[in-house]
Amino acid sequence: DTEVTQTPKHLVMGMTNKKSLKCEQHMGHRAMYWYKQKAKKPPELMFVYSYEKLSINESVPSRFSPECPNSSLLNLHLHALQPEDSALYLCASSQDSGSFRNTEAFFGQGTRLTVV
Amino acid sequence: SQQGEEDPQALSIQEGENATMNCSYKTSINNLQWYRQNSGRGLVHLILIRSNEREKHSGRLRVTLDTSKKSSSLLITASRAADTASYFCANLLLINTGGFKTIFGAGTRLFVKA
């Protein structure tokens, strides 16, 4: 199983809502990532979890709150978002984030988020 | 900016022709990866070329790396309509917490006409 599963595929939320994006992998990968991608732009790294600990936070606003409950799951909690936060949110995983030997990342299909 | 530059931004070719995309960074290149993305969905890893390699092949893909010029190119030979997608290069940067982060290039949108 080389799949990263993201749910939901589409999400529309109001600026006062609280919602969560979910990501799951069963490849035994110990590094998981959240990326944000705007239309016609490359993905931008938001967070990196390595061995279930937050390793990188790319100065992401606190209205985005990541959580890694276990080695297979990664959540992104959303609260009080702005319309400019509308984007495709991609989750990825890799064997290890600290070694160049295991750098291939497997991406999920993304959650297309619209903030109204 | 650490983001890589890619050219061309968009490329339209006939089926059967070759497609070449170029990528360059201002920072040093460690391990350079190429990804493909269909219609704003997930990215698919195509090929990884390490900093001590100059050329790598995988099926119809050929990747070259010039670390002195901090650049890489991706060649797709005998293109097919199904190759229509966006292609991104990605450089890995080591960070002082011991992990690394992936810095994507701006992307090339390839359109292959049947």
Tab-separated table of C-alpha atoms in Angstrom:
chain	number	residue	atom	x	y	z
A	1	ASP	CA	0.000	0.000	0.000
A	2	THR	CA	1.736	3.168	-1.226
A	3	GLU	CA	-1.184	5.457	-0.641
A	4	VAL	CA	-1.646	8.618	1.336
A	5	THR	CA	-5.342	9.204	1.948
A	6	GLN	CA	-6.720	12.657	2.581
A	7	THR	CA	-10.227	13.514	3.681
A	8	PRO	CA	-12.337	15.323	2.800
A	9	LYS	CA	-11.625	15.874	-0.897
A	10	HIS	CA	-13.498	19.166	-0.884
A	11	LEU	CA	-14.394	21.478	2.000
A	12	VAL	CA	-16.300	24.738	2.093
A	13	MET	CA	-16.219	26.561	5.392
A	14	GLY	CA	-17.207	29.914	6.784
A	15	MET	CA	-14.752	32.237	8.471
A	16	THR	CA	-16.159	31.419	11.913
A	17	ASN	CA	-16.163	27.645	11.442
A	18	LYS	CA	-13.808	25.085	12.928
A	19	LYS	CA	-12.925	22.157	10.718
A	20	SER	CA	-10.187	19.552	10.392
A	21	LEU	CA	-8.341	18.002	7.489
A	22	LYS	CA	-7.195	14.425	7.897
A	23	CYS	CA	-4.332	12.478	6.384
A	24	GLU	CA	-3.498	8.803	6.798
A	25	GLN	CA	-0.718	6.522	5.576
A	26	HIS	CA	0.110	2.909	6.353
A	27	MET	CA	3.547	2.697	4.784
A	28	GLY	CA	5.380	2.932	8.091
A	29	HIS	CA	6.685	6.376	7.182
A	30	ARG	CA	7.954	8.418	10.123
A	31	ALA	CA	7.865	11.847	8.465
A	32	MET	CA	4.653	13.590	7.447
A	33	TYR	CA	4.110	16.970	5.847
A	34	TRP	CA	1.457	19.568	5.167
A	35	TYR	CA	1.707	21.741	2.076
A	36	LYS	CA	-0.472	24.559	0.797
A	37	GLN	CA	-0.851	25.117	-2.938
A	38	LYS	CA	-2.526	28.065	-4.628
A	39	ALA	CA	-3.659	27.818	-8.235
A	40	LYS	CA	-0.824	27.698	-10.780
A	41	LYS	CA	1.763	27.905	-8.000
A	42	PRO	CA	4.098	25.290	-6.526
A	43	PRO	CA	3.316	23.668	-3.181
A	44	GLU	CA	4.579	25.577	-0.151
A	45	LEU	CA	5.685	23.683	2.917
A	46	MET	CA	3.687	24.429	6.070
A	47	PHE	CA	4.629	21.808	8.660
A	48	VAL	CA	6.887	18.785	9.017
A	49	TYR	CA	6.403	16.074	11.613
A	50	SER	CA	9.254	13.694	12.266
A	51	TYR	CA	8.631	10.730	14.546
A	52	GLU	CA	5.356	12.330	15.645
A	53	LYS	CA	7.051	15.518	16.792
A	54	LEU	CA	6.702	18.867	15.071
A	55	SER	CA	10.002	19.445	13.315
A	56	ILE	CA	9.291	22.426	11.098
A	57	ASN	CA	6.702	25.194	11.268
A	58	GLU	CA	7.182	27.545	8.339
A	59	SER	CA	5.820	30.555	10.223
A	60	VAL	CA	2.275	29.436	9.566
A	61	PRO	CA	-0.487	31.544	11.203
A	62	SER	CA	-1.932	30.042	14.374
A	63	ARG	CA	-5.343	29.628	12.752
A	64	PHE	CA	-3.748	26.474	11.280
A	65	SER	CA	-2.986	23.934	13.986
A	66	PRO	CA	-1.340	20.620	13.083
A	67	GLU	CA	-1.603	17.463	15.124
A	68	CYS	CA	0.020	14.056	14.776
A	69	PRO	CA	-1.935	11.621	17.017
A	70	ASN	CA	0.171	8.640	15.932
A	71	SER	CA	2.654	7.651	13.269
A	72	SER	CA	-0.066	6.978	10.690
A	73	LEU	CA	-2.253	10.016	11.136
A	74	LEU	CA	-1.808	13.710	10.571
A	75	ASN	CA	-4.495	16.314	11.132
A	76	LEU	CA	-4.716	19.988	10.310
A	77	HIS	CA	-7.182	21.884	12.464
A	78	LEU	CA	-8.630	25.029	10.943
A	79	HIS	CA	-10.210	27.901	12.818
A	80	ALA	CA	-11.149	31.452	11.871
A	81	LEU	CA	-9.722	31.178	8.373
A	82	GLN	CA	-9.723	33.950	5.818
A	83	PRO	CA	-10.839	33.765	2.174
A	84	GLU	CA	-7.188	33.999	1.095
A	85	ASP	CA	-6.580	30.674	2.840
A	86	SER	CA	-8.593	28.978	0.097
A	87	ALA	CA	-6.216	26.557	-1.599
A	88	LEU	CA	-5.366	22.907	-2.185
A	89	TYR	CA	-3.911	21.395	0.988
A	90	LEU	CA	-1.611	18.480	0.352
A	91	CYS	CA	-0.359	15.912	2.802
A	92	ALA	CA	2.759	13.863	2.151
A	93	SER	CA	4.819	11.265	3.905
A	94	SER	CA	8.309	9.851	3.584
A	95	GLN	CA	10.384	7.252	5.375
A	96	ASP	CA	12.528	9.778	7.161
A	97	SER	CA	12.908	13.526	7.081
A	98	GLY	CA	16.475	13.540	8.350
A	99	SER	CA	18.298	11.504	5.770
A	100	PHE	CA	18.808	12.134	2.109
A	101	ARG	CA	18.657	8.413	1.491
A	102	ASN	CA	14.926	8.207	2.052
A	103	THR	CA	13.608	11.380	0.557
A	104	GLU	CA	10.927	10.199	-1.823
A	105	ALA	CA	7.683	11.731	-0.649
A	106	PHE	CA	4.301	10.216	-1.376
A	107	PHE	CA	1.517	12.756	-1.736
A	108	GLY	CA	-2.183	12.488	-1.101
A	109	GLN	CA	-4.711	13.830	-3.599
A	110	GLY	CA	-5.310	16.894	-1.497
A	111	THR	CA	-8.245	18.689	0.064
A	112	ARG	CA	-9.575	21.606	-1.930
A	113	LEU	CA	-10.569	24.164	0.672
A	114	THR	CA	-12.802	27.139	0.007
A	115	VAL	CA	-13.298	29.733	2.739
A	116	VAL	CA	-16.396	31.871	2.317
B	1	SER	CA	13.946	33.494	-2.379
B	2	GLN	CA	14.765	29.820	-2.103
B	3	GLN	CA	12.152	28.860	-4.676
B	4	GLY	CA	13.531	27.349	-7.834
B	5	GLU	CA	12.996	28.851	-11.239
B	6	GLU	CA	11.679	26.721	-14.051
B	7	ASP	CA	11.450	27.371	-17.728
B	8	PRO	CA	9.528	27.357	-19.782
B	9	GLN	CA	6.491	28.225	-17.680
B	10	ALA	CA	4.337	26.508	-20.276
B	11	LEU	CA	5.109	24.181	-23.170
B	12	SER	CA	2.796	22.934	-25.906
B	13	ILE	CA	4.004	20.147	-28.210
B	14	GLN	CA	2.683	17.480	-30.544
B	15	GLU	CA	2.453	13.866	-29.507
B	16	GLY	CA	5.695	12.061	-30.326
B	17	GLU	CA	7.892	15.119	-29.826
B	18	ASN	CA	10.338	15.514	-26.979
B	19	ALA	CA	9.757	17.933	-24.107
B	20	THR	CA	12.560	19.575	-22.159
B	21	MET	CA	12.105	21.488	-18.918
B	22	ASN	CA	14.803	23.325	-17.010
B	23	CYS	CA	15.138	24.163	-13.368
B	24	SER	CA	17.629	26.334	-11.473
B	25	TYR	CA	18.180	27.448	-7.909
B	26	LYS	CA	20.097	30.242	-6.241
B	27	THR	CA	21.029	27.893	-3.392
B	28	SER	CA	23.162	24.780	-3.744
B	29	ILE	CA	21.452	21.636	-4.948
B	30	ASN	CA	21.632	18.589	-2.700
B	31	ASN	CA	19.280	15.971	-4.047
B	32	LEU	CA	17.018	17.105	-6.825
B	33	GLN	CA	13.674	15.515	-7.423
B	34	TRP	CA	11.114	15.862	-10.184
B	35	TYR	CA	7.387	15.559	-9.569
B	36	ARG	CA	4.354	15.520	-11.814
B	37	GLN	CA	0.926	16.915	-10.956
B	38	ASN	CA	-2.271	16.343	-12.906
B	39	SER	CA	-4.952	19.034	-12.771
B	40	GLY	CA	-4.196	20.362	-9.297
B	41	ARG	CA	-4.301	16.977	-7.611
B	42	GLY	CA	-1.571	15.124	-5.724
B	43	LEU	CA	2.032	15.069	-6.842
B	44	VAL	CA	3.666	11.929	-8.160
B	45	HIS	CA	7.372	11.418	-7.625
B	46	LEU	CA	9.120	10.783	-10.962
B	47	ILE	CA	12.825	10.604	-10.339
B	48	LEU	CA	15.506	11.549	-7.837
B	49	ILE	CA	19.009	12.570	-8.885
B	50	ARG	CA	21.632	12.843	-6.185
B	51	SER	CA	24.212	15.591	-5.986
B	52	ASN	CA	27.011	13.216	-7.047
B	53	GLU	CA	25.141	12.081	-10.168
B	54	ARG	CA	25.131	13.874	-13.511
B	55	GLU	CA	22.489	11.977	-15.440
B	56	LYS	CA	19.738	9.519	-14.703
B	57	HIS	CA	17.206	7.652	-16.813
B	58	SER	CA	13.839	6.156	-16.025
B	59	GLY	CA	11.795	4.878	-18.949
B	60	ARG	CA	11.124	7.865	-21.225
B	61	LEU	CA	12.544	10.281	-18.669
B	62	ARG	CA	16.078	11.609	-18.664
B	63	VAL	CA	17.288	13.958	-15.958
B	64	THR	CA	20.584	15.817	-15.868
B	65	LEU	CA	22.131	17.726	-13.010
B	66	ASP	CA	24.843	20.394	-13.063
B	67	THR	CA	25.660	21.304	-9.467
B	68	SER	CA	28.138	24.007	-10.519
B	69	LYS	CA	25.359	25.809	-12.387
B	70	LYS	CA	22.779	24.796	-9.757
B	71	SER	CA	20.519	23.563	-12.508
B	72	SER	CA	18.744	20.463	-13.716
B	73	SER	CA	16.756	19.467	-16.772
B	74	LEU	CA	14.026	16.926	-17.390
B	75	LEU	CA	13.602	15.437	-20.856
B	76	ILE	CA	10.507	13.458	-21.746
B	77	THR	CA	11.008	11.574	-25.001
B	78	ALA	CA	8.283	10.486	-27.409
B	79	SER	CA	5.645	12.400	-25.486
B	80	ARG	CA	2.062	11.210	-25.205
B	81	ALA	CA	-1.182	13.061	-24.588
B	82	ALA	CA	-1.240	11.422	-21.150
B	83	ASP	CA	1.966	13.308	-20.258
B	84	THR	CA	-0.071	16.520	-20.115
B	85	ALA	CA	0.495	17.798	-16.576
B	86	SER	CA	2.502	20.243	-14.504
B	87	TYR	CA	6.058	19.253	-13.702
B	88	PHE	CA	7.936	20.515	-10.655
B	89	CYS	CA	11.540	20.211	-9.648
B	90	ALA	CA	12.223	20.042	-5.923
B	91	ASN	CA	15.438	20.726	-4.038
B	92	LEU	CA	16.053	19.397	-0.567
B	93	LEU	CA	17.442	21.794	2.007
B	94	LEU	CA	18.903	20.598	5.259
B	95	ILE	CA	17.691	22.539	8.274
B	96	ASN	CA	19.429	22.968	11.595
B	97	THR	CA	16.856	20.891	13.489
B	98	GLY	CA	18.187	17.865	11.639
B	99	GLY	CA	15.415	17.441	9.112
B	100	PHE	CA	15.100	18.706	5.610
B	101	LYS	CA	12.529	20.609	3.673
B	102	THR	CA	11.552	20.436	0.055
B	103	ILE	CA	11.708	23.624	-1.996
B	104	PHE	CA	9.720	23.332	-5.194
B	105	GLY	CA	10.419	25.118	-8.447
B	106	ALA	CA	7.759	27.285	-10.042
B	107	GLY	CA	6.641	24.476	-12.346
B	108	THR	CA	6.278	23.900	-16.079
B	109	ARG	CA	2.841	23.264	-17.513
B	110	LEU	CA	3.146	20.759	-20.353
B	111	PHE	CA	0.395	20.263	-22.881
B	112	VAL	CA	0.773	17.417	-25.386
B	113	LYS	CA	-1.582	17.575	-28.337
B	114	ALA	CA	-2.812	14.297	-29.783
